C-alpha cells in the first residue's frame, strides 16, 4: 500500500516536517547575535591600514607614561592595537543570550544620541555594553563596555571605549580608550590606560 494513503505514515511525515521546521527556527535563533563587534573591529583594521592612518598613542602603566606617534604599517599592526576590542564578541555567545537585559531607544542627553544597552544579570566577561548611534545602529558613534576576568591567579577589569565618525559615508574609528586594573595573587594592584587618537589625512 502507498505510504501517502496510509494514515499513520501521513501523521509520521507531518510530525517529521514539523520537527525539521522547529529545529530550523531554533538554529536560526542560536545564530543570531546582539551586535557584530568582531566584524566591526575587523572592518576598522582593514580601513585604517588601507588609508595609512596615523596613531597618536599614550599608554600609562603603574604611573609610568609613554607617548608615541606612528603609522601602523599593515593589518597585523592594527590588529595588535585593536584586538582587545574583539573580546566584546563574548556577548554574542548563545549560552549568554538570556543573561542580558537589553534596552534600546534610550536617550543620552549629553550627546543627543540614541543608546542600545546590554546589562548582564550574572557575572560574565562582558558585564555591560552601550552602543551610541544617530540614525542607524549599523553606523555607531560610540561603543563603551566593561570587561572583567577572574581566575585563581588574578582579577582584571577594564573599561573599553571606541569612538567613530562618518568619513566618506563610511564608519571609521577615530579614537579609543582602554582603562582598568589588575590584581595578581600576593602582589599589589596595577592600573593601566591606553588612549589612542587616529589621524586620517
Coordinates of C-alpha atoms in Angstrom, one line a residue:
X1 CA 0.0 0.0 0.0
X2 CA 1.3 3.5 -0.9
X3 CA 2.7 5.4 2.1
X4 CA 0.6 8.6 1.3
X5 CA -2.6 6.5 1.6
X6 CA -1.6 5.2 5.0
X7 CA -2.9 7.4 7.8
X8 CA -0.1 6.5 10.2
X9 CA 2.6 7.3 7.6
X10 CA 1.0 10.7 6.9
X11 CA 0.9 11.6 10.5
X12 CA 4.6 10.5 10.9
X13 CA 5.6 12.6 7.9
X14 CA 3.8 15.6 9.2
X15 CA 5.5 15.3 12.6
X16 CA 8.8 14.9 10.9
X17 CA 8.3 18.1 8.8
X18 CA 7.2 20.0 11.9
X19 CA 10.3 18.9 13.9
X20 CA 12.5 19.9 11.0
X21 CA 10.8 23.3 10.9
X22 CA 11.2 23.9 14.7
X23 CA 14.9 22.8 14.5
X24 CA 15.5 25.3 11.7
X25 CA 13.9 28.1 13.8
X26 CA 16.0 27.1 16.8
X27 CA 19.2 27.1 14.8
X28 CA 18.4 30.5 13.4
X29 CA 17.9 31.8 16.9
X30 CA 21.2 30.5 18.1
X31 CA 23.0 32.0 15.1
X32 CA 21.7 35.5 15.8
X33 CA 23.8 37.9 17.7
X34 CA 23.4 41.0 19.9
X35 CA 25.9 43.1 17.9
X36 CA 28.6 42.1 15.4
X37 CA 31.6 43.5 17.4
X38 CA 34.1 41.2 15.8
X39 CA 33.1 42.2 12.2
X40 CA 33.2 45.9 13.2
X41 CA 36.7 45.6 14.6
X42 CA 37.9 43.7 11.5
X43 CA 36.4 46.3 9.2
X44 CA 38.2 49.1 11.1
X45 CA 41.5 47.2 10.9
X46 CA 41.2 46.9 7.2
X47 CA 40.1 50.5 6.7
X48 CA 42.8 52.1 8.9
X49 CA 45.5 50.0 7.3
X50 CA 44.3 50.9 3.8
X51 CA 44.3 54.7 4.4
X52 CA 47.6 54.6 6.3
X53 CA 46.1 56.2 9.3
X54 CA 48.4 57.8 11.9
X55 CA 48.1 56.7 15.6
X56 CA 48.8 59.1 18.4
X57 CA 49.1 56.8 21.4
X58 CA 49.5 57.4 25.2
X59 CA 50.0 54.4 27.4
X60 CA 50.2 54.5 31.2
X61 CA 51.2 51.6 33.4
X62 CA 51.6 51.9 37.2
X63 CA 52.2 55.7 37.0
X64 CA 54.7 55.4 34.1
X65 CA 53.5 57.1 30.8
X66 CA 54.8 56.6 27.3
X67 CA 53.7 58.6 24.3
X68 CA 54.2 57.8 20.6
X69 CA 53.1 58.8 17.2
X70 CA 53.4 56.4 14.3
X71 CA 51.7 54.8 11.3
X72 CA 51.0 51.1 11.9
X73 CA 52.3 49.5 8.7
X74 CA 49.6 46.9 7.9
X75 CA 46.6 45.0 9.2
X76 CA 48.8 42.9 11.5
X77 CA 50.0 46.1 13.3
X78 CA 46.5 47.4 13.6
X79 CA 45.3 44.1 14.9
X80 CA 47.9 44.3 17.7
X81 CA 46.4 47.7 18.6
X82 CA 42.7 46.9 18.4
X83 CA 42.4 43.1 19.1
X84 CA 41.4 43.8 22.7
X85 CA 38.0 45.0 21.5
X86 CA 37.3 41.7 19.9
X87 CA 36.8 40.4 23.5
X88 CA 33.4 42.1 23.5
X89 CA 32.2 39.5 21.0
X90 CA 31.8 37.2 24.0
X91 CA 28.4 38.9 24.4
X92 CA 27.1 37.0 21.3
X93 CA 27.6 33.5 22.7
X94 CA 24.2 31.8 22.5
X95 CA 24.6 30.5 26.1
X96 CA 24.7 34.1 27.3
X97 CA 21.7 35.3 25.4
X98 CA 19.1 35.1 28.3
X99 CA 21.5 36.6 30.8
X100 CA 21.4 40.1 29.4
X101 CA 18.8 42.8 29.9
X102 CA 18.5 44.7 26.6
X103 CA 17.3 48.3 26.5
X104 CA 17.0 50.1 23.1
X105 CA 15.9 53.6 22.2
X106 CA 17.4 55.2 25.3
X107 CA 18.2 58.9 25.0
X108 CA 21.6 60.2 26.0
X109 CA 21.2 64.0 26.8
X110 CA 24.9 64.7 26.8
X111 CA 25.3 63.6 23.2
X112 CA 21.8 63.7 21.8
X113 CA 22.4 60.1 20.6
X114 CA 20.2 57.0 20.9
X115 CA 21.6 54.2 23.1
X116 CA 21.2 50.5 23.0
X117 CA 22.3 49.0 26.3
X118 CA 23.2 45.4 27.3
X119 CA 23.5 44.7 31.0
X120 CA 24.4 41.2 32.4
X121 CA 22.3 39.9 35.3
X122 CA 25.0 37.4 36.3
X123 CA 28.8 37.6 36.3
X124 CA 30.0 37.4 32.8
X125 CA 33.2 38.7 31.0
X126 CA 31.2 41.4 29.2
X127 CA 29.3 43.0 32.2
X128 CA 27.8 45.8 30.2
X129 CA 27.9 47.3 26.7
X130 CA 26.3 50.5 25.4
X131 CA 26.1 51.4 21.7
X132 CA 25.5 55.1 20.9
X133 CA 24.1 55.9 17.4
X134 CA 22.3 58.6 15.5
X135 CA 20.0 57.2 12.8
X136 CA 21.2 53.6 12.5
X137 CA 22.9 51.3 14.9
X138 CA 24.8 50.0 11.9
X139 CA 26.7 53.3 12.0
X140 CA 27.7 53.6 15.7
X141 CA 29.1 56.8 17.0
X142 CA 30.4 55.3 20.2
X143 CA 30.7 51.9 21.9
X144 CA 31.6 51.5 25.6
X145 CA 31.8 48.4 27.7
X146 CA 33.1 46.9 30.9
X147 CA 35.0 43.6 30.6
X148 CA 36.1 41.6 33.6
X149 CA 38.2 38.4 34.0
X150 CA 39.0 36.4 37.1
X151 CA 40.7 33.1 37.9
X152 CA 42.8 31.6 40.7
X153 CA 45.8 33.8 39.7
X154 CA 44.4 37.3 39.0
X155 CA 41.5 39.6 38.7
X156 CA 41.2 42.1 36.0
X157 CA 38.6 44.7 34.9
X158 CA 38.7 47.2 32.2
X159 CA 36.5 49.8 30.5
X160 CA 36.7 49.9 26.7
X161 CA 35.7 52.8 24.6
X162 CA 35.6 53.3 20.8
X163 CA 34.5 56.5 19.1
X164 CA 33.6 56.7 15.4
X165 CA 32.9 59.3 12.7
X166 CA 31.3 59.0 9.3
X167 CA 34.0 59.7 6.7
X168 CA 33.1 59.4 3.1
X169 CA 29.9 57.6 4.1
X170 CA 31.9 55.0 6.0
X171 CA 32.1 54.4 9.7
X172 CA 35.7 55.0 10.8
X173 CA 37.3 54.6 14.2
X174 CA 38.8 58.0 15.3
X175 CA 39.7 57.3 19.0
X176 CA 39.8 54.6 21.6
X177 CA 40.5 54.2 25.3
X178 CA 41.3 51.2 27.5
X179 CA 41.3 51.8 31.3
X180 CA 41.5 49.3 34.1
X181 CA 43.3 47.5 36.8
X182 CA 44.7 44.1 37.5
X183 CA 45.3 42.4 40.8
X184 CA 47.5 39.3 41.0
X185 CA 47.8 36.9 43.9
X186 CA 50.4 38.2 46.5
X187 CA 51.0 41.4 44.5
X188 CA 49.8 45.0 44.6
X189 CA 47.1 46.1 42.1
X190 CA 48.3 47.7 38.9
X191 CA 46.3 50.3 37.0
X192 CA 46.7 50.9 33.3
X193 CA 45.3 53.0 30.5
X194 CA 45.8 53.3 26.8
X195 CA 44.5 56.3 24.8
X196 CA 44.6 56.4 21.0
X197 CA 43.7 59.1 18.6
X198 CA 43.6 58.3 14.9
X199 CA 44.5 60.8 12.3
X200 CA 43.3 60.3 8.7
X201 CA 44.7 62.7 6.1

